[in-house]
Amino acid sequence: MHLTFLGTGAGAPSLQRNVTAIALTLSKRGDTWLFDCGEATQHQFMRSALKPSKLEKIFITHLHGDHIFGLPGLLTSRSMAGLLEPMTIYGPKGIKQFVETALSLSGSYTGFPLEIVEIEAGEVLDDGAFRVIAYPMNHVVECYGYRIEQHDKPGFLDAPRLKAEGVPRGPWYQDLKEGKRIRLEDGREINGAAYLGPATRGKVVAIFGDTGPTEVALELAADADVMVHETTLEAAMAEKANGRGHSTTIQAAEVAKLAGAKRMIATHFSSRYLSSDRERLLAECQSVFAATELARDFAVFEI
């Protein structure tokens, strides 16, 4: 699994960075989920190693333009490319109207199955491999953060032990790998769970939407392997940041520390900050939470 930052800017694109879009690649096959889709996200896709054909789902945190204006272009270009794989968009109430109106008024359409799900706080989906939960953020419009939980992976099946105990190989091995009970032709009942090694803990990724300080943040990021949090402004500008539903470097780092996250990746930087400001912003974060990194456009982080 890895995260690719296609845009790390807040509000409007700049010469330093594009607006928000984060791709989470789930497997070696390249299956990808996109979190937010700011203007020109499809251009960023083309400049990255990501493949539009592998894009399965898009999760929108809120309906501000710097998080959704790239959606119509991405969808229609994907259709014009002849890609037929279905896609689902999740987002707050109004996302369906936005997408359908943009497509309708522009005479556009999608040649692939498109489902739009308007969400509320709580579980968004569970596909058997991953569970996604939406948490309400502290912003000036309805906004969500997403917690992506990978299900634990069952331990390896002890095939040599099964062989030693006279359990023949067969299609029932798959059931045993899943910890199920089977009954052999000789009448013996075998409990697969007794032949499995320790389970491997699934990864947890917390991706915040725009937000000022909120107690919900600690639940969203609890024990996360990676926490992605906005740091729109520096610590000295806390009043301005919070008044607009945003966080500072220090405030984001405090969330990571208190939630017990293993790593924090800071993003969503105001256009006032240039590349020369990165070290200063990073230092502010690391003064509270040492395991902090700053995202930049096209940066890739392994999870």
Tab-separated table of C-alpha atoms in Angstrom:
chain	number	residue	atom	x	y	z
A	1	MET	CA	0.000	0.000	0.000
A	2	HIS	CA	1.158	3.532	-0.658
A	3	LEU	CA	-0.078	7.124	-0.787
A	4	THR	CA	0.572	9.408	-3.756
A	5	PHE	CA	-0.034	13.115	-3.227
A	6	LEU	CA	-1.324	14.628	-6.465
A	7	GLY	CA	-1.970	18.022	-4.917
A	8	THR	CA	-0.965	19.538	-1.589
A	9	GLY	CA	-2.228	23.125	-1.832
A	10	ALA	CA	-5.079	24.856	-0.026
A	11	GLY	CA	-7.703	27.044	-1.667
A	12	ALA	CA	-6.176	27.633	-5.094
A	13	PRO	CA	-3.376	26.140	-7.196
A	14	SER	CA	-0.016	27.868	-7.216
A	15	LEU	CA	3.310	27.532	-8.992
A	16	GLN	CA	4.464	25.518	-5.983
A	17	ARG	CA	1.638	22.997	-5.759
A	18	ASN	CA	-1.744	21.910	-7.111
A	19	VAL	CA	-4.908	21.650	-5.007
A	20	THR	CA	-5.914	18.643	-2.972
A	21	ALA	CA	-5.984	15.067	-4.261
A	22	ILE	CA	-4.536	11.996	-2.541
A	23	ALA	CA	-4.396	8.530	-4.105
A	24	LEU	CA	-4.276	5.420	-1.931
A	25	THR	CA	-2.993	2.396	-3.836
A	26	LEU	CA	-4.214	-0.770	-2.144
A	27	SER	CA	-2.352	-3.614	-3.795
A	28	LYS	CA	0.412	-4.658	-6.151
A	29	ARG	CA	-2.226	-4.730	-8.899
A	30	GLY	CA	-2.468	-0.956	-8.559
A	31	ASP	CA	-6.085	-0.782	-7.341
A	32	THR	CA	-6.516	2.846	-6.300
A	33	TRP	CA	-8.879	4.973	-4.244
A	34	LEU	CA	-8.782	8.762	-4.600
A	35	PHE	CA	-9.447	11.149	-1.720
A	36	ASP	CA	-10.638	14.515	-3.031
A	37	CYS	CA	-10.262	15.687	-6.600
A	38	GLY	CA	-9.214	19.295	-6.923
A	39	GLU	CA	-8.914	21.165	-10.202
A	40	ALA	CA	-6.521	19.525	-12.737
A	41	THR	CA	-6.256	16.263	-10.817
A	42	GLN	CA	-6.409	14.398	-14.133
A	43	HIS	CA	-3.312	16.317	-15.279
A	44	GLN	CA	-1.535	15.230	-12.095
A	45	PHE	CA	-2.598	11.649	-12.777
A	46	MET	CA	-0.912	11.773	-16.170
A	47	ARG	CA	2.315	13.025	-14.601
A	48	SER	CA	2.348	10.224	-12.054
A	49	ALA	CA	2.731	6.452	-12.227
A	50	LEU	CA	-0.964	5.975	-11.423
A	51	LYS	CA	-3.331	4.437	-13.966
A	52	PRO	CA	-6.882	5.809	-14.424
A	53	SER	CA	-8.067	2.300	-15.281
A	54	LYS	CA	-7.208	1.214	-11.737
A	55	LEU	CA	-9.187	3.999	-10.083
A	56	GLU	CA	-12.117	2.290	-8.356
A	57	LYS	CA	-13.500	4.751	-5.822
A	58	ILE	CA	-13.373	8.470	-5.050
A	59	PHE	CA	-13.996	9.782	-1.543
A	60	ILE	CA	-14.826	13.480	-1.249
A	61	THR	CA	-14.320	15.173	2.126
A	62	HIS	CA	-16.409	18.279	1.399
A	63	LEU	CA	-17.774	20.391	-1.429
A	64	HIS	CA	-15.363	23.320	-1.508
A	65	GLY	CA	-14.051	23.862	-5.011
A	66	ASP	CA	-10.416	23.061	-4.260
A	67	HIS	CA	-11.579	19.543	-3.380
A	68	ILE	CA	-14.111	18.804	-6.168
A	69	PHE	CA	-13.553	20.957	-9.267
A	70	GLY	CA	-11.453	18.241	-10.900
A	71	LEU	CA	-14.234	15.657	-10.812
A	72	PRO	CA	-16.123	16.442	-14.072
A	73	GLY	CA	-12.953	16.470	-16.148
A	74	LEU	CA	-11.581	13.298	-14.615
A	75	LEU	CA	-14.835	11.417	-15.147
A	76	THR	CA	-15.395	12.489	-18.760
A	77	SER	CA	-11.768	11.882	-19.773
A	78	ARG	CA	-11.931	8.432	-18.234
A	79	SER	CA	-15.044	7.759	-20.299
A	80	MET	CA	-13.505	9.130	-23.512
A	81	ALA	CA	-10.563	6.765	-22.993
A	82	GLY	CA	-12.985	3.862	-23.291
A	83	LEU	CA	-12.478	2.626	-19.739
A	84	LEU	CA	-15.434	0.487	-18.709
A	85	GLU	CA	-14.544	-0.387	-15.109
A	86	PRO	CA	-17.268	0.786	-12.695
A	87	MET	CA	-16.606	3.627	-10.267
A	88	THR	CA	-18.216	4.790	-7.041
A	89	ILE	CA	-18.049	8.319	-5.634
A	90	TYR	CA	-18.697	8.904	-1.929
A	91	GLY	CA	-19.237	12.337	-0.455
A	92	PRO	CA	-21.481	14.678	1.563
A	93	LYS	CA	-25.001	15.579	0.547
A	94	GLY	CA	-24.864	17.617	-2.666
A	95	ILE	CA	-22.091	15.648	-4.370
A	96	LYS	CA	-24.636	13.804	-6.531
A	97	GLN	CA	-26.241	17.052	-7.682
A	98	PHE	CA	-22.837	18.597	-8.425
A	99	VAL	CA	-21.633	15.720	-10.581
A	100	GLU	CA	-24.907	15.154	-12.408
A	101	THR	CA	-25.418	18.886	-13.084
A	102	ALA	CA	-21.864	19.338	-14.401
A	103	LEU	CA	-22.241	16.382	-16.736
A	104	SER	CA	-25.736	17.337	-17.876
A	105	LEU	CA	-25.065	21.009	-18.603
A	106	SER	CA	-21.878	20.200	-20.492
A	107	GLY	CA	-23.530	17.494	-22.570
A	108	SER	CA	-21.181	14.915	-21.050
A	109	TYR	CA	-21.685	11.367	-19.865
A	110	THR	CA	-19.803	8.375	-18.513
A	111	GLY	CA	-19.537	5.233	-20.576
A	112	PHE	CA	-18.853	3.214	-17.443
A	113	PRO	CA	-21.198	2.412	-14.519
A	114	LEU	CA	-21.070	5.321	-12.064
A	115	GLU	CA	-22.606	5.187	-8.583
A	116	ILE	CA	-22.748	8.253	-6.343
A	117	VAL	CA	-23.291	7.650	-2.623
A	118	GLU	CA	-24.107	10.551	-0.317
A	119	ILE	CA	-22.731	9.722	3.110
A	120	GLU	CA	-23.291	10.560	6.753
A	121	ALA	CA	-20.997	9.982	9.713
A	122	GLY	CA	-20.396	6.276	10.330
A	123	GLU	CA	-19.387	3.278	8.268
A	124	VAL	CA	-19.208	4.055	4.567
A	125	LEU	CA	-18.286	0.618	3.257
A	126	ASP	CA	-16.799	-2.756	4.113
A	127	ASP	CA	-15.717	-4.785	1.096
A	128	GLY	CA	-14.238	-7.659	3.064
A	129	ALA	CA	-10.684	-6.387	2.686
A	130	PHE	CA	-11.084	-2.784	3.864
A	131	ARG	CA	-13.513	-0.883	6.075
A	132	VAL	CA	-13.996	2.869	5.646
A	133	ILE	CA	-15.529	5.059	8.341
A	134	ALA	CA	-16.422	8.743	7.956
A	135	TYR	CA	-15.958	11.179	10.855
A	136	PRO	CA	-17.465	14.704	10.968
A	137	MET	CA	-14.836	17.440	10.896
A	138	ASN	CA	-14.844	20.990	12.286
A	139	HIS	CA	-15.108	23.049	9.100
A	140	VAL	CA	-17.313	25.833	7.742
A	141	VAL	CA	-19.297	23.391	5.586
A	142	GLU	CA	-20.219	19.737	6.079
A	143	CYS	CA	-16.910	17.897	5.944
A	144	TYR	CA	-15.619	14.419	6.730
A	145	GLY	CA	-12.386	12.674	7.491
A	146	TYR	CA	-11.954	9.038	6.500
A	147	ARG	CA	-10.468	6.179	8.486
A	148	ILE	CA	-9.427	3.277	6.254
A	149	GLU	CA	-8.978	0.018	8.156
A	150	GLN	CA	-7.460	-2.992	6.438
A	151	HIS	CA	-8.861	-6.230	7.843
A	152	ASP	CA	-6.360	-8.415	9.658
A	153	LYS	CA	-4.763	-11.043	7.446
A	154	PRO	CA	-5.153	-14.657	8.701
A	155	GLY	CA	-1.948	-16.416	9.673
A	156	PHE	CA	-0.330	-18.967	7.374
A	157	LEU	CA	-1.818	-22.457	7.312
A	158	ASP	CA	0.530	-25.060	8.833
A	159	ALA	CA	0.436	-27.479	5.884
A	160	PRO	CA	3.320	-29.696	7.155
A	161	ARG	CA	1.469	-30.307	10.427
A	162	LEU	CA	-1.735	-31.171	8.570
A	163	LYS	CA	0.203	-33.642	6.428
A	164	ALA	CA	1.846	-35.179	9.491
A	165	GLU	CA	-1.575	-35.691	11.031
A	166	GLY	CA	-2.887	-37.404	7.918
A	167	VAL	CA	-5.083	-34.631	6.579
A	168	PRO	CA	-4.994	-34.989	2.779
A	169	ARG	CA	-4.754	-32.008	0.484
A	170	GLY	CA	-7.937	-30.975	-1.232
A	171	PRO	CA	-10.269	-28.077	-1.993
A	172	TRP	CA	-11.044	-27.893	1.759
A	173	TYR	CA	-7.610	-26.338	2.326
A	174	GLN	CA	-9.101	-22.967	1.355
A	175	ASP	CA	-11.702	-23.321	4.108
A	176	LEU	CA	-8.974	-24.251	6.570
A	177	LYS	CA	-6.988	-21.148	5.545
A	178	GLU	CA	-10.045	-19.093	6.491
A	179	GLY	CA	-10.189	-20.746	9.901
A	180	LYS	CA	-13.330	-22.750	9.140
A	181	ARG	CA	-14.200	-26.260	10.290
A	182	ILE	CA	-14.331	-29.112	7.775
A	183	ARG	CA	-15.335	-32.762	7.988
A	184	LEU	CA	-13.228	-35.362	6.189
A	185	GLU	CA	-14.563	-38.509	4.542
A	186	ASP	CA	-13.288	-40.575	7.472
A	187	GLY	CA	-15.515	-38.546	9.800
A	188	ARG	CA	-12.831	-36.436	11.429
A	189	GLU	CA	-13.667	-32.804	12.033
A	190	ILE	CA	-10.762	-30.403	11.513
A	191	ASN	CA	-10.763	-26.878	12.945
A	192	GLY	CA	-8.776	-24.663	10.591
A	193	ALA	CA	-8.218	-22.037	13.294
A	194	ALA	CA	-6.081	-24.527	15.215
A	195	TYR	CA	-3.650	-24.765	12.297
A	196	LEU	CA	-3.203	-21.073	11.579
A	197	GLY	CA	-0.264	-18.970	12.659
A	198	PRO	CA	-0.695	-15.534	14.243
A	199	ALA	CA	-2.790	-13.085	12.226
A	200	THR	CA	-1.093	-10.070	10.656
A	201	ARG	CA	-2.592	-6.790	11.835
A	202	GLY	CA	-4.135	-4.766	9.033
A	203	LYS	CA	-2.924	-1.244	8.330
A	204	VAL	CA	-4.897	1.834	9.370
A	205	VAL	CA	-4.786	5.105	7.424
A	206	ALA	CA	-6.516	8.285	8.620
A	207	ILE	CA	-7.123	10.966	5.975
A	208	PHE	CA	-8.527	14.183	7.376
A	209	GLY	CA	-10.681	16.653	5.534
A	210	ASP	CA	-10.311	20.367	6.211
A	211	THR	CA	-10.755	20.922	9.921
A	212	GLY	CA	-10.081	23.060	12.915
A	213	PRO	CA	-9.348	21.372	16.250
A	214	THR	CA	-11.973	18.769	17.175
A	215	GLU	CA	-12.162	15.950	19.733
A	216	VAL	CA	-13.383	13.611	17.002
A	217	ALA	CA	-9.866	13.754	15.541
A	218	LEU	CA	-8.487	11.506	18.253
A	219	GLU	CA	-10.948	8.751	17.399
A	220	LEU	CA	-10.353	9.117	13.663
A	221	ALA	CA	-6.572	8.822	14.029
A	222	ALA	CA	-6.383	6.396	16.973
A	223	ASP	CA	-3.316	4.135	16.583
A	224	ALA	CA	-3.171	4.868	12.844
A	225	ASP	CA	-0.139	3.671	10.918
A	226	VAL	CA	-0.324	6.904	8.908
A	227	MET	CA	-2.291	10.056	9.670
A	228	VAL	CA	-2.705	12.618	6.874
A	229	HIS	CA	-3.684	15.988	8.318
A	230	GLU	CA	-4.048	19.483	6.917
A	231	THR	CA	-1.605	22.144	8.149
A	232	THR	CA	-2.953	25.147	6.310
A	233	LEU	CA	-1.089	27.748	8.369
A	234	GLU	CA	1.850	28.074	10.747
A	235	ALA	CA	1.491	28.043	14.520
A	236	ALA	CA	1.525	31.847	14.904
A	237	MET	CA	-1.619	32.117	12.756
A	238	ALA	CA	-3.841	29.814	14.835
A	239	GLU	CA	-6.660	32.334	15.262
A	240	LYS	CA	-6.938	32.921	11.524
A	241	ALA	CA	-6.682	29.209	10.721
A	242	ASN	CA	-9.286	28.126	13.268
A	243	GLY	CA	-11.671	30.925	12.301
A	244	ARG	CA	-11.810	29.462	8.797
A	245	GLY	CA	-12.094	25.842	9.906
A	246	HIS	CA	-8.428	24.958	9.468
A	247	SER	CA	-5.524	23.779	11.595
A	248	THR	CA	-1.943	24.856	12.168
A	249	THR	CA	1.232	22.796	12.141
A	250	ILE	CA	1.292	22.496	15.918
A	251	GLN	CA	-2.391	21.630	16.208
A	252	ALA	CA	-2.118	18.830	13.653
A	253	ALA	CA	0.980	17.425	15.350
A	254	GLU	CA	-0.812	17.427	18.698
A	255	VAL	CA	-3.541	15.245	17.181
A	256	ALA	CA	-0.952	12.716	15.982
A	257	LYS	CA	0.710	12.622	19.372
A	258	LEU	CA	-2.465	12.313	21.452
A	259	ALA	CA	-4.069	9.769	19.083
A	260	GLY	CA	-1.052	7.478	19.172
A	261	ALA	CA	-0.475	7.615	15.422
A	262	LYS	CA	2.786	6.122	14.194
A	263	ARG	CA	3.433	8.681	11.438
A	264	MET	CA	1.968	11.991	10.333
A	265	ILE	CA	2.026	13.431	6.829
A	266	ALA	CA	1.202	17.134	6.663
A	267	THR	CA	-0.489	18.606	3.596
A	268	HIS	CA	-2.940	21.320	2.418
A	269	PHE	CA	-0.535	24.253	2.690
A	270	SER	CA	-1.588	27.850	2.098
A	271	SER	CA	-0.265	29.387	-1.123
A	272	ARG	CA	1.571	31.944	1.015
A	273	TYR	CA	4.208	29.282	1.701
A	274	LEU	CA	7.021	28.686	-0.756
A	275	SER	CA	9.441	25.778	-0.988
A	276	SER	CA	11.839	27.765	1.173
A	277	ASP	CA	9.282	27.642	4.025
A	278	ARG	CA	9.086	23.849	4.158
A	279	GLU	CA	11.866	23.339	6.705
A	280	ARG	CA	10.311	25.874	9.072
A	281	LEU	CA	6.850	24.287	8.837
A	282	LEU	CA	8.321	20.829	9.310
A	283	ALA	CA	10.273	21.987	12.353
A	284	GLU	CA	7.081	23.272	13.949
A	285	CYS	CA	5.373	19.915	13.465
A	286	GLN	CA	8.359	17.925	14.663
A	287	SER	CA	8.674	20.027	17.813
A	288	VAL	CA	5.504	18.211	18.951
A	289	PHE	CA	5.514	14.983	16.910
A	290	ALA	CA	8.897	13.873	15.626
A	291	ALA	CA	7.557	11.296	13.137
A	292	THR	CA	6.182	13.997	10.826
A	293	GLU	CA	6.838	14.376	7.112
A	294	LEU	CA	5.652	17.084	4.750
A	295	ALA	CA	3.889	16.046	1.570
A	296	ARG	CA	4.721	17.607	-1.770
A	297	ASP	CA	3.108	17.123	-5.150
A	298	PHE	CA	3.906	13.649	-6.556
A	299	ALA	CA	5.483	12.435	-3.316
A	300	VAL	CA	4.874	8.732	-2.657
A	301	PHE	CA	4.781	7.296	0.858
A	302	GLU	CA	4.871	3.579	1.605
A	303	ILE	CA	2.492	2.421	4.332
